[in-house]
mmCIF file of C-alpha atoms in Angstrom:
data_model
loop_
_atom_site.group_PDB
_atom_site.id
_atom_site.type_symbol
_atom_site.label_atom_id
_atom_site.label_comp_id
_atom_site.label_asym_id
_atom_site.label_seq_id
_atom_site.Cartn_x
_atom_site.Cartn_y
_atom_site.Cartn_z
ATOM 1 C CA MET A 1 13.014 -2.649 -29.767
ATOM 2 C CA ARG A 2 16.083 -2.638 -27.578
ATOM 3 C CA GLU A 3 17.368 -5.914 -26.186
ATOM 4 C CA LEU A 4 16.484 -6.363 -22.509
ATOM 5 C CA LYS A 5 17.934 -8.188 -19.554
ATOM 6 C CA LEU A 6 15.276 -9.266 -17.046
ATOM 7 C CA THR A 7 16.381 -10.401 -13.583
ATOM 8 C CA VAL A 8 14.134 -12.220 -11.140
ATOM 9 C CA ILE A 9 15.291 -12.358 -7.522
ATOM 10 C CA GLY A 10 13.638 -15.276 -5.749
ATOM 11 C CA SER A 11 13.040 -17.058 -9.033
ATOM 12 C CA GLY A 12 12.768 -20.440 -7.316
ATOM 13 C CA SER A 13 9.281 -19.323 -6.317
ATOM 14 C CA THR A 14 6.563 -21.467 -7.846
ATOM 15 C CA TYR A 15 4.941 -18.170 -8.916
ATOM 16 C CA SER A 16 7.758 -17.482 -11.414
ATOM 17 C CA PRO A 17 6.076 -19.219 -14.394
ATOM 18 C CA GLU A 18 3.310 -16.586 -14.083
ATOM 19 C CA ILE A 19 5.821 -13.850 -14.905
ATOM 20 C CA PHE A 20 7.224 -15.630 -17.932
ATOM 21 C CA GLU A 21 3.800 -16.481 -19.260
ATOM 22 C CA GLY A 22 3.309 -12.708 -19.369
ATOM 23 C CA ILE A 23 6.667 -12.212 -21.128
ATOM 24 C CA ILE A 24 5.713 -14.811 -23.748
ATOM 25 C CA ASN A 25 2.322 -13.166 -24.302
ATOM 26 C CA ARG A 26 4.067 -9.809 -24.929
ATOM 27 C CA ARG A 27 7.024 -11.102 -26.932
ATOM 28 C CA GLU A 28 6.119 -8.797 -29.846
ATOM 29 C CA MET A 29 6.483 -5.762 -27.550
ATOM 30 C CA LEU A 30 9.273 -6.808 -25.150
ATOM 31 C CA ASN A 31 12.556 -7.988 -26.658
ATOM 32 C CA VAL A 32 13.816 -9.970 -23.659
ATOM 33 C CA ARG A 33 17.117 -11.506 -24.792
ATOM 34 C CA ARG A 34 18.750 -12.241 -21.438
ATOM 35 C CA VAL A 35 17.121 -13.672 -18.330
ATOM 36 C CA SER A 36 18.907 -14.037 -15.006
ATOM 37 C CA LEU A 37 17.139 -16.273 -12.511
ATOM 38 C CA MET A 38 18.577 -15.850 -9.011
ATOM 39 C CA ASP A 39 17.726 -17.783 -5.831
ATOM 40 C CA ILE A 40 19.578 -19.083 -2.801
ATOM 41 C CA ASP A 41 17.641 -22.382 -2.937
ATOM 42 C CA GLU A 42 19.528 -24.317 -5.608
ATOM 43 C CA ARG A 43 17.018 -27.177 -5.786
ATOM 44 C CA LYS A 44 14.054 -24.910 -6.482
ATOM 45 C CA LEU A 45 16.147 -22.743 -8.795
ATOM 46 C CA GLU A 46 17.010 -25.732 -10.972
ATOM 47 C CA ILE A 47 13.452 -27.076 -11.087
ATOM 48 C CA VAL A 48 11.639 -23.786 -11.694
ATOM 49 C CA GLY A 49 14.427 -22.514 -13.945
ATOM 50 C CA GLY A 50 14.173 -25.634 -16.077
ATOM 51 C CA LEU A 51 10.462 -25.070 -16.629
ATOM 52 C CA ILE A 52 11.026 -21.402 -17.473
ATOM 53 C CA LYS A 53 13.640 -22.336 -20.075
ATOM 54 C CA ARG A 54 11.198 -24.768 -21.689
ATOM 55 C CA MET A 55 8.365 -22.228 -21.560
ATOM 56 C CA LEU A 56 10.415 -19.511 -23.246
ATOM 57 C CA SER A 57 11.672 -21.869 -25.942
ATOM 58 C CA ALA A 58 8.198 -23.220 -26.692
ATOM 59 C CA GLY A 59 6.756 -19.702 -26.560
ATOM 60 C CA GLY A 60 9.071 -18.309 -29.205
ATOM 61 C CA VAL A 61 11.232 -16.155 -26.916
ATOM 62 C CA ASP A 62 14.872 -16.450 -27.965
ATOM 63 C CA ALA A 63 16.498 -15.560 -24.664
ATOM 64 C CA GLN A 64 19.690 -16.683 -22.973
ATOM 65 C CA VAL A 65 18.721 -17.933 -19.497
ATOM 66 C CA GLU A 66 21.204 -18.179 -16.647
ATOM 67 C CA LEU A 67 20.574 -19.710 -13.223
ATOM 68 C CA THR A 68 22.637 -18.223 -10.419
ATOM 69 C CA THR A 69 22.893 -17.938 -6.653
ATOM 70 C CA ASP A 70 25.083 -14.815 -7.022
ATOM 71 C CA LEU A 71 23.107 -11.600 -6.513
ATOM 72 C CA ASP A 72 25.786 -9.356 -8.052
ATOM 73 C CA ARG A 73 25.943 -11.462 -11.194
ATOM 74 C CA ALA A 74 22.171 -11.481 -11.510
ATOM 75 C CA LEU A 75 21.888 -7.697 -11.173
ATOM 76 C CA SER A 76 24.819 -6.711 -13.372
ATOM 77 C CA GLY A 77 23.499 -4.953 -16.476
ATOM 78 C CA ALA A 78 19.831 -5.627 -15.738
ATOM 79 C CA ASP A 79 17.143 -3.425 -17.253
ATOM 80 C CA TYR A 80 14.327 -4.672 -15.014
ATOM 81 C CA VAL A 81 14.514 -6.457 -11.675
ATOM 82 C CA ILE A 82 11.533 -8.314 -10.238
ATOM 83 C CA ALA A 83 11.858 -9.274 -6.570
ATOM 84 C CA GLN A 84 9.660 -11.940 -5.001
ATOM 85 C CA ILE A 85 11.596 -13.193 -2.014
ATOM 86 C CA ARG A 86 10.446 -14.962 1.150
ATOM 87 C CA VAL A 87 13.097 -14.619 3.852
ATOM 88 C CA GLY A 88 12.956 -17.743 6.000
ATOM 89 C CA ARG A 89 10.821 -19.445 3.346
ATOM 90 C CA LEU A 90 7.501 -21.056 4.186
ATOM 91 C CA PRO A 91 8.580 -22.434 7.600
ATOM 92 C CA ALA A 92 8.993 -18.796 8.732
ATOM 93 C CA ARG A 93 5.465 -18.068 7.514
ATOM 94 C CA VAL A 94 4.145 -20.931 9.630
ATOM 95 C CA LEU A 95 5.792 -19.371 12.703
ATOM 96 C CA ASP A 96 4.189 -16.025 11.804
ATOM 97 C CA GLU A 97 0.830 -17.774 11.730
ATOM 98 C CA ARG A 98 1.139 -19.997 14.816
ATOM 99 C CA ILE A 99 3.040 -18.028 17.472
ATOM 100 C CA PRO A 100 0.680 -15.003 17.667
ATOM 101 C CA LEU A 101 -2.303 -17.271 18.383
ATOM 102 C CA LYS A 102 -0.713 -18.171 21.734
ATOM 103 C CA TYR A 103 -1.094 -14.522 22.745
ATOM 104 C CA GLY A 104 -4.610 -14.001 21.449
ATOM 105 C CA LEU A 105 -3.319 -12.196 18.358
ATOM 106 C CA ILE A 106 -4.091 -12.847 14.704
ATOM 107 C CA GLY A 107 -1.389 -14.862 12.952
ATOM 108 C CA GLN A 108 -1.276 -13.852 9.283
ATOM 109 C CA GLU A 109 1.580 -13.503 6.813
ATOM 110 C CA THR A 110 1.056 -9.902 5.666
ATOM 111 C CA THR A 111 -0.861 -8.063 8.389
ATOM 112 C CA GLY A 112 -0.816 -7.840 12.175
ATOM 113 C CA ILE A 113 2.257 -9.024 14.071
ATOM 114 C CA GLY A 114 2.863 -11.862 11.592
ATOM 115 C CA GLY A 115 3.077 -9.431 8.698
ATOM 116 C CA PHE A 116 5.175 -7.150 10.882
ATOM 117 C CA PHE A 117 7.831 -9.840 11.314
ATOM 118 C CA LYS A 118 7.733 -10.681 7.627
ATOM 119 C CA GLY A 119 8.460 -7.009 7.013
ATOM 120 C CA LEU A 120 11.354 -6.999 9.499
ATOM 121 C CA ARG A 121 12.932 -9.923 7.644
ATOM 122 C CA THR A 122 12.216 -8.663 4.121
ATOM 123 C CA ILE A 123 12.972 -4.926 4.176
ATOM 124 C CA PRO A 124 16.762 -5.202 4.727
ATOM 125 C CA GLU A 125 17.081 -7.747 1.919
ATOM 126 C CA ILE A 126 15.110 -5.707 -0.647
ATOM 127 C CA LEU A 127 17.032 -2.586 0.365
ATOM 128 C CA LYS A 128 20.245 -4.564 -0.195
ATOM 129 C CA VAL A 129 19.006 -5.348 -3.713
ATOM 130 C CA ALA A 130 18.204 -1.671 -4.336
ATOM 131 C CA LYS A 131 21.604 -0.498 -3.064
ATOM 132 C CA LYS A 132 23.422 -3.035 -5.248
ATOM 133 C CA MET A 133 21.305 -1.891 -8.200
ATOM 134 C CA GLU A 134 22.579 1.653 -7.644
ATOM 135 C CA GLN A 135 26.058 0.299 -8.437
ATOM 136 C CA LEU A 136 25.443 -2.555 -10.895
ATOM 137 C CA CYS A 137 22.396 -1.441 -12.904
ATOM 138 C CA PRO A 138 21.597 2.179 -11.936
ATOM 139 C CA ASN A 139 19.204 2.663 -14.842
ATOM 140 C CA ALA A 140 17.086 -0.373 -14.012
ATOM 141 C CA VAL A 141 13.605 -0.407 -12.469
ATOM 142 C CA LEU A 142 12.826 -2.503 -9.396
ATOM 143 C CA ILE A 143 9.355 -4.083 -9.254
ATOM 144 C CA ASN A 144 8.761 -5.741 -5.890
ATOM 145 C CA PHE A 145 6.179 -8.449 -5.185
ATOM 146 C CA SER A 146 7.660 -9.460 -1.834
ATOM 147 C CA ASN A 147 5.139 -9.074 0.960
ATOM 148 C CA PRO A 148 4.221 -7.020 2.857
ATOM 149 C CA SER A 149 4.568 -5.077 -0.380
ATOM 150 C CA GLY A 150 3.412 -1.683 0.890
ATOM 151 C CA LEU A 151 5.567 -1.743 4.014
ATOM 152 C CA VAL A 152 8.600 -2.826 1.977
ATOM 153 C CA ALA A 153 7.951 0.010 -0.492
ATOM 154 C CA GLU A 154 7.571 2.466 2.413
ATOM 155 C CA ALA A 155 11.079 1.632 3.618
ATOM 156 C CA VAL A 156 12.867 1.237 0.282
ATOM 157 C CA GLN A 157 11.393 4.162 -1.656
ATOM 158 C CA ASN A 158 12.450 6.492 1.159
ATOM 159 C CA SER A 159 15.966 4.972 1.333
ATOM 160 C CA SER A 160 17.087 4.455 -2.280
ATOM 161 C CA VAL A 161 17.205 6.467 -5.509
ATOM 162 C CA ILE A 162 16.425 3.421 -7.684
ATOM 163 C CA PRO A 163 13.031 3.706 -9.461
ATOM 164 C CA MET A 164 11.017 1.216 -7.415
ATOM 165 C CA THR A 165 7.404 0.282 -7.012
ATOM 166 C CA GLY A 166 5.539 -2.260 -4.951
ATOM 167 C CA LEU A 167 3.037 -4.419 -6.778
ATOM 168 C CA CYS A 168 0.116 -6.541 -5.636
ATOM 169 C CA ASN A 169 -2.547 -8.481 -7.506
ATOM 170 C CA ILE A 170 -5.418 -7.295 -5.281
ATOM 171 C CA PRO A 171 -6.047 -4.007 -7.168
ATOM 172 C CA ILE A 172 -6.206 -5.608 -10.618
ATOM 173 C CA ASN A 173 -8.481 -8.380 -9.329
ATOM 174 C CA MET A 174 -10.867 -6.033 -7.481
ATOM 175 C CA ILE A 175 -11.103 -3.592 -10.384
ATOM 176 C CA THR A 176 -11.520 -6.378 -12.948
ATOM 177 C CA ASP A 177 -14.271 -8.044 -10.910
ATOM 178 C CA MET A 178 -16.134 -4.757 -10.548
ATOM 179 C CA LYS A 179 -15.880 -4.011 -14.274
ATOM 180 C CA LYS A 180 -17.175 -7.481 -15.097
ATOM 181 C CA HIS A 181 -20.181 -6.670 -12.920
ATOM 182 C CA VAL A 182 -21.036 -3.202 -14.253
ATOM 183 C CA GLY A 183 -19.292 -3.076 -17.640
ATOM 184 C CA MET A 184 -15.693 -2.923 -18.762
ATOM 185 C CA ASP A 185 -16.032 0.763 -19.676
ATOM 186 C CA ALA A 186 -16.696 1.761 -16.052
ATOM 187 C CA ASP A 187 -14.396 4.222 -14.285
ATOM 188 C CA VAL A 188 -13.384 2.591 -10.984
ATOM 189 C CA THR A 189 -11.617 4.575 -8.236
ATOM 190 C CA TYR A 190 -9.432 2.473 -5.951
ATOM 191 C CA PHE A 191 -6.895 3.536 -3.333
ATOM 192 C CA GLY A 192 -5.583 2.948 0.177
ATOM 193 C CA LEU A 193 -2.514 1.185 1.506
ATOM 194 C CA ASN A 194 -1.401 -2.255 0.396
ATOM 195 C CA HIS A 195 -3.842 -4.782 1.930
ATOM 196 C CA LEU A 196 -5.830 -1.840 3.376
ATOM 197 C CA SER A 197 -7.703 -0.527 0.368
ATOM 198 C CA TRP A 198 -11.152 0.239 -0.994
ATOM 199 C CA ILE A 199 -13.090 0.871 -4.177
ATOM 200 C CA THR A 200 -14.638 4.248 -3.404
ATOM 201 C CA SER A 201 -16.329 5.185 -6.670
ATOM 202 C CA VAL A 202 -17.745 3.426 -9.736
ATOM 203 C CA LYS A 203 -18.923 5.642 -12.577
ATOM 204 C CA LYS A 204 -20.458 4.721 -15.899
ATOM 205 C CA ASP A 205 -21.519 7.235 -18.536
ATOM 206 C CA GLY A 206 -20.879 9.952 -15.951
ATOM 207 C CA LYS A 207 -23.259 8.437 -13.387
ATOM 208 C CA GLU A 208 -22.077 7.409 -9.911
ATOM 209 C CA LEU A 209 -23.180 3.811 -9.290
ATOM 210 C CA MET A 210 -21.996 3.417 -5.687
ATOM 211 C CA PRO A 211 -25.381 4.073 -3.984
ATOM 212 C CA GLU A 212 -27.039 1.154 -5.774
ATOM 213 C CA LEU A 213 -23.958 -1.076 -5.735
ATOM 214 C CA ILE A 214 -23.676 -0.742 -1.944
ATOM 215 C CA THR A 215 -26.871 -2.812 -1.659
ATOM 216 C CA SER A 216 -26.513 -5.085 -4.700
ATOM 217 C CA TYR A 217 -22.814 -5.940 -5.084
ATOM 218 C CA GLU A 218 -20.971 -8.441 -2.917
ATOM 219 C CA ALA A 219 -17.194 -8.206 -2.614
ATOM 220 C CA GLU A 220 -14.971 -11.033 -1.455
ATOM 221 C CA ASP A 221 -14.733 -11.996 2.237
ATOM 222 C CA ILE A 222 -16.371 -8.899 3.779
ATOM 223 C CA PRO A 223 -19.997 -9.016 5.051
ATOM 224 C CA LYS A 224 -22.211 -6.624 3.084
ATOM 225 C CA LYS A 225 -23.294 -4.748 6.223
ATOM 226 C CA TYR A 226 -19.849 -3.106 6.316
ATOM 227 C CA TYR A 227 -20.068 -1.526 2.850
ATOM 228 C CA PRO A 228 -22.243 1.454 3.852
ATOM 229 C CA LEU A 229 -20.400 1.782 7.165
ATOM 230 C CA CYS A 230 -16.990 2.146 5.549
ATOM 231 C CA GLY A 231 -18.332 3.932 2.472
ATOM 232 C CA GLY A 232 -16.771 1.652 -0.114
ATOM 233 C CA PHE A 233 -15.923 -1.883 -1.113
ATOM 234 C CA PRO A 234 -12.993 -3.054 1.040
ATOM 235 C CA CYS A 235 -10.295 -5.446 -0.068
ATOM 236 C CA GLY A 236 -10.439 -8.922 1.444
ATOM 237 C CA TYR A 237 -7.700 -8.227 4.005
ATOM 238 C CA LEU A 238 -9.968 -5.777 5.816
ATOM 239 C CA GLN A 239 -11.848 -8.778 7.170
ATOM 240 C CA TYR A 240 -9.077 -8.915 9.785
ATOM 241 C CA TYR A 241 -10.005 -5.387 10.897
ATOM 242 C CA TYR A 242 -13.796 -5.426 10.574
ATOM 243 C CA THR A 243 -14.316 -8.980 11.890
ATOM 244 C CA ARG A 244 -11.215 -9.445 14.034
ATOM 245 C CA ARG A 245 -12.682 -11.702 16.716
ATOM 246 C CA HIS A 246 -14.281 -13.990 14.146
ATOM 247 C CA LYS A 247 -11.019 -14.250 12.180
ATOM 248 C CA LEU A 248 -9.034 -14.970 15.343
ATOM 249 C CA GLU A 249 -11.408 -17.794 16.229
ATOM 250 C CA GLU A 250 -11.278 -19.113 12.667
ATOM 251 C CA LEU A 251 -7.475 -19.080 12.542
ATOM 252 C CA THR A 252 -7.202 -20.660 15.991
ATOM 253 C CA GLU A 253 -9.473 -23.501 14.924
ATOM 254 C CA LYS A 254 -7.605 -23.937 11.636
ATOM 255 C CA ALA A 255 -4.266 -24.123 13.434
ATOM 256 C CA LYS A 256 -5.456 -27.267 15.220
ATOM 257 C CA GLY A 257 -4.841 -28.881 11.856
ATOM 258 C CA LYS A 258 -2.707 -27.067 9.280
ATOM 259 C CA THR A 259 -2.143 -23.367 8.890
ATOM 260 C CA ARG A 260 -2.315 -21.858 5.419
ATOM 261 C CA GLY A 261 1.483 -21.792 5.382
ATOM 262 C CA GLU A 262 1.627 -25.535 5.969
ATOM 263 C CA GLU A 263 -0.931 -26.080 3.215
ATOM 264 C CA CYS A 264 1.203 -23.951 0.905
ATOM 265 C CA MET A 265 4.245 -26.092 1.694
ATOM 266 C CA GLU A 266 2.347 -29.140 0.435
ATOM 267 C CA ILE A 267 1.044 -27.308 -2.646
ATOM 268 C CA GLU A 268 4.555 -26.065 -3.396
ATOM 269 C CA GLU A 269 6.009 -29.578 -3.316
ATOM 270 C CA GLN A 270 3.238 -30.800 -5.619
ATOM 271 C CA LEU A 271 4.001 -27.961 -8.032
ATOM 272 C CA LEU A 272 7.731 -28.634 -7.933
ATOM 273 C CA GLU A 273 7.048 -32.261 -8.802
ATOM 274 C CA LEU A 274 4.982 -31.114 -11.781
ATOM 275 C CA TYR A 275 7.628 -28.586 -12.822
ATOM 276 C CA SER A 276 10.257 -31.373 -12.815
ATOM 277 C CA ASP A 277 8.525 -33.073 -15.757
ATOM 278 C CA ALA A 278 10.758 -32.431 -18.762
ATOM 279 C CA GLY A 279 7.689 -32.690 -20.977
ATOM 280 C CA LEU A 280 5.980 -29.718 -19.276
ATOM 281 C CA TYR A 281 6.470 -26.438 -21.130
ATOM 282 C CA VAL A 282 3.438 -24.362 -20.077
ATOM 283 C CA LYS A 283 2.265 -23.019 -16.720
ATOM 284 C CA PRO A 284 0.185 -25.808 -15.101
ATOM 285 C CA GLU A 285 -3.397 -25.130 -14.046
ATOM 286 C CA GLN A 286 -2.588 -26.397 -10.544
ATOM 287 C CA LEU A 287 -0.696 -23.158 -9.877
ATOM 288 C CA SER A 288 -4.068 -21.449 -9.368
ATOM 289 C CA LYS A 289 -4.402 -23.289 -6.020
ATOM 290 C CA ARG A 290 -1.379 -21.348 -4.757
ATOM 291 C CA GLY A 291 -3.135 -18.023 -5.300
ATOM 292 C CA GLY A 292 -1.653 -15.065 -7.130
ATOM 293 C CA ALA A 293 -4.229 -14.658 -9.898
ATOM 294 C CA LEU A 294 -3.243 -11.991 -12.464
ATOM 295 C CA TYR A 295 0.217 -11.417 -10.950
ATOM 296 C CA SER A 296 1.851 -11.771 -14.368
ATOM 297 C CA GLU A 297 -0.694 -9.442 -15.954
ATOM 298 C CA ALA A 298 -0.065 -6.796 -13.308
ATOM 299 C CA ALA A 299 3.740 -7.077 -13.496
ATOM 300 C CA VAL A 300 4.373 -7.529 -17.191
ATOM 301 C CA SER A 301 1.793 -4.978 -18.300
ATOM 302 C CA LEU A 302 3.496 -2.442 -16.005
ATOM 303 C CA LEU A 303 6.921 -3.419 -17.363
ATOM 304 C CA ASN A 304 5.602 -3.076 -20.905
ATOM 305 C CA ALA A 305 4.181 0.385 -20.192
ATOM 306 C CA ILE A 306 7.531 1.536 -18.770
ATOM 307 C CA GLU A 307 9.640 0.079 -21.551
ATOM 308 C CA ASN A 308 7.466 1.222 -24.460
ATOM 309 C CA LYS A 309 6.623 4.585 -22.884
ATOM 310 C CA LEU A 310 2.900 3.901 -23.001
ATOM 311 C CA PRO A 311 0.950 6.574 -21.090
ATOM 312 C CA GLU A 312 -1.089 4.014 -19.159
ATOM 313 C CA PHE A 313 -2.706 4.031 -15.738
ATOM 314 C CA HIS A 314 -1.725 1.328 -13.238
ATOM 315 C CA VAL A 315 -2.363 0.817 -9.525
ATOM 316 C CA VAL A 316 0.925 0.465 -7.647
ATOM 317 C CA ASN A 317 2.583 1.390 -4.347
ATOM 318 C CA VAL A 318 4.325 4.765 -4.680
ATOM 319 C CA ARG A 319 5.144 7.874 -2.673
ATOM 320 C CA ASN A 320 2.006 9.960 -2.293
ATOM 321 C CA ASN A 321 3.443 13.331 -3.388
ATOM 322 C CA GLY A 322 0.171 15.165 -2.748
ATOM 323 C CA ALA A 323 -2.165 12.786 -4.567
ATOM 324 C CA LEU A 324 -4.144 11.941 -1.422
ATOM 325 C CA PRO A 325 -4.190 15.250 0.480
ATOM 326 C CA TRP A 326 -4.824 13.641 3.875
ATOM 327 C CA MET A 327 -1.552 11.684 3.636
ATOM 328 C CA ALA A 328 2.026 13.013 3.836
ATOM 329 C CA ASP A 329 4.040 13.422 0.645
ATOM 330 C CA ASP A 330 6.530 10.698 1.621
ATOM 331 C CA ASP A 331 3.828 8.205 2.641
ATOM 332 C CA VAL A 332 3.812 5.259 0.256
ATOM 333 C CA VAL A 333 0.216 4.604 -0.798
ATOM 334 C CA GLU A 334 -1.487 2.158 -3.138
ATOM 335 C CA THR A 335 -3.202 4.203 -5.810
ATOM 336 C CA LYS A 336 -3.614 4.829 -9.521
ATOM 337 C CA VAL A 337 -0.600 6.317 -11.270
ATOM 338 C CA LEU A 338 0.156 7.555 -14.745
ATOM 339 C CA VAL A 339 3.200 5.695 -16.039
ATOM 340 C CA GLN A 340 5.561 7.998 -17.912
ATOM 341 C CA GLY A 341 8.674 5.998 -18.646
ATOM 342 C CA LYS A 342 10.306 5.293 -15.296
ATOM 343 C CA GLU A 343 8.158 7.857 -13.511
ATOM 344 C CA PHE A 344 5.004 6.891 -11.637
ATOM 345 C CA ILE A 345 2.845 9.984 -11.243
ATOM 346 C CA PRO A 346 0.008 9.513 -8.705
ATOM 347 C CA VAL A 347 -3.404 10.649 -9.915
ATOM 348 C CA PRO A 348 -4.776 13.296 -7.510
ATOM 349 C CA VAL A 349 -7.900 12.439 -5.511
ATOM 350 C CA ARG A 350 -9.884 15.540 -4.610
ATOM 351 C CA GLY A 351 -13.124 16.158 -2.750
ATOM 352 C CA PHE A 352 -12.941 12.868 -0.831
ATOM 353 C CA GLU A 353 -14.757 13.277 2.487
ATOM 354 C CA ASN A 354 -14.763 9.761 3.947
ATOM 355 C CA ASP A 355 -13.196 10.193 7.406
ATOM 356 C CA HIS A 356 -13.384 6.464 8.190
ATOM 357 C CA ILE A 357 -11.040 5.582 5.320
ATOM 358 C CA LYS A 358 -8.814 8.612 5.893
ATOM 359 C CA ASN A 359 -8.331 7.911 9.595
ATOM 360 C CA LEU A 360 -7.756 4.173 9.207
ATOM 361 C CA MET A 361 -5.182 4.848 6.484
ATOM 362 C CA ARG A 362 -3.389 7.388 8.684
ATOM 363 C CA THR A 363 -3.379 5.024 11.665
ATOM 364 C CA VAL A 364 -1.933 2.089 9.745
ATOM 365 C CA LYS A 365 0.558 4.380 8.001
ATOM 366 C CA ALA A 366 1.777 5.549 11.428
ATOM 367 C CA TYR A 367 2.349 1.877 12.284
ATOM 368 C CA GLU A 368 4.231 1.391 8.991
ATOM 369 C CA LYS A 369 6.536 4.351 9.678
ATOM 370 C CA HIS A 370 7.609 2.895 13.020
ATOM 371 C CA ALA A 371 7.819 -0.623 11.557
ATOM 372 C CA ALA A 372 10.044 0.528 8.685
ATOM 373 C CA ARG A 373 12.402 2.296 11.088
ATOM 374 C CA ALA A 374 12.553 -0.799 13.292
ATOM 375 C CA ALA A 375 13.372 -3.008 10.295
ATOM 376 C CA LEU A 376 16.152 -0.700 9.125
ATOM 377 C CA THR A 377 17.730 -0.016 12.519
ATOM 378 C CA GLY A 378 16.944 -2.995 14.747
ATOM 379 C CA ASP A 379 15.493 -0.612 17.331
ATOM 380 C CA ARG A 380 13.338 -2.707 19.662
ATOM 381 C CA ASP A 381 11.555 0.325 21.106
ATOM 382 C CA GLU A 382 10.501 1.363 17.608
ATOM 383 C CA ALA A 383 9.215 -2.167 17.013
ATOM 384 C CA ILE A 384 7.040 -2.065 20.143
ATOM 385 C CA ARG A 385 5.793 1.429 19.253
ATOM 386 C CA ALA A 386 4.686 0.075 15.893
ATOM 387 C CA LEU A 387 2.787 -2.787 17.494
ATOM 388 C CA LEU A 388 1.101 -0.473 20.033
ATOM 389 C CA ILE A 389 -0.370 1.511 17.135
ATOM 390 C CA HIS A 390 -1.507 -1.389 14.936
ATOM 391 C CA PRO A 391 -5.320 -1.822 15.111
ATOM 392 C CA LEU A 392 -4.999 -5.618 15.155
ATOM 393 C CA ILE A 393 -2.881 -5.719 18.321
ATOM 394 C CA GLY A 394 -4.735 -3.806 21.043
ATOM 395 C CA ASP A 395 -2.706 -5.069 24.020
ATOM 396 C CA GLY A 396 0.787 -3.911 24.902
ATOM 397 C CA ASP A 397 1.655 -6.810 27.198
ATOM 398 C CA ALA A 398 0.590 -9.405 24.628
ATOM 399 C CA ALA A 399 2.439 -7.512 21.898
ATOM 400 C CA ALA A 400 5.673 -7.308 23.893
ATOM 401 C CA ALA A 401 5.611 -10.976 24.917
ATOM 402 C CA CYS A 402 4.781 -12.159 21.403
ATOM 403 C CA PHE A 403 7.449 -9.868 19.967
ATOM 404 C CA GLU A 404 10.146 -11.413 22.164
ATOM 405 C CA GLU A 405 9.184 -14.984 21.278
ATOM 406 C CA MET A 406 8.990 -14.247 17.558
ATOM 407 C CA LEU A 407 12.269 -12.312 17.688
ATOM 408 C CA GLN A 408 14.022 -15.394 19.023
ATOM 409 C CA ALA A 409 12.189 -17.725 16.622
ATOM 410 C CA HIS A 410 13.347 -15.636 13.639
ATOM 411 C CA ARG A 411 16.730 -14.685 15.105
ATOM 412 C CA ALA A 412 18.694 -16.091 12.164
ATOM 413 C CA TYR A 413 16.951 -13.648 9.798
ATOM 414 C CA LEU A 414 16.987 -10.568 12.039
ATOM 415 C CA PRO A 415 20.667 -9.720 12.608
ATOM 416 C CA GLN A 416 19.871 -6.001 12.960
ATOM 417 C CA PHE A 417 18.259 -6.708 16.350
ATOM 418 C CA PHE A 418 21.250 -8.656 17.668
ATOM 419 C CA ALA A 419 24.166 -6.476 16.611
#
């Protein structure tokens, strides 16, 4: 096995121990000898980095670990780069959740106008990472967790030559849950866009199980009456589309107390206090309260497949390249791919006749195209065009007014709009 350098950008995230638990579990297959942990938050970097050092040592991984705030140093000579950044940190998420409610719009960190602003802040920074990789580690692979993962991948994969994929834990969780229900040998078909996706087929021993599952299976967060209407099992984020008014009322009521972002700030501080314990050398169970189940499995199993040239199938965010014939070739979609080294080859889907899923995917992809251009150029007209298309907006005046307030609230992180 060749010796590897693994770089994590945003390694002060309390999710980082998940990644290194996966590295420890695959230490016989991945010879990680150098680890570069990079973050601009020195306090979190020291705390989380300290735990990671103890985890690797206790887990039998003999790796040199450096903590740095210097992006160039972190990227230099890397073989794999994992990005999990949050521009503006959790206080920016709270603004994404609270401000839209004033305009009768859903405030959420990855979809709607909240997710839109997270994308505006995140895309330029991940593209900066990719462009620096072209110079400092041109043979490396970029695996991005940073949300909104699909929108970020849409912008970066069409702007950089670095092998890059967007990753999310929703596919692995949905597919795993379905296989636990019907049998681990089932063939599950899943695709869509990131946070706009469905299981559309479940086969076992050659038999299609969807007709009976539509009435017997219950997926997370979505009322069962929508399964036959949409012709599949939707991911949990589609609750914002299928039950928009209910979710708006729920979020408005929740914001009278604490938004999810404010809850996460408290959970994060609790985790950082735990991580500071010099006697802790394993990932604590309390991390499960933060979410992110199976992130490490999704990321490290993909990394392992790339590095060891295992012809495995994974669900990631990649350019469509004809796999879903109703989408353009350069549309980034979330679908099953065959991993062949650093290539991610989308598995073709043929004979799919569900117009509801096709049309909703095309609509949200049109929004993403405008949103990506706005993030890269700072074009305010493109930003408003994106919001006029998004199914969760539905009102141009509210969108424009909310956009202006959020633009000022996030001004420090959106220089492209104030050049």
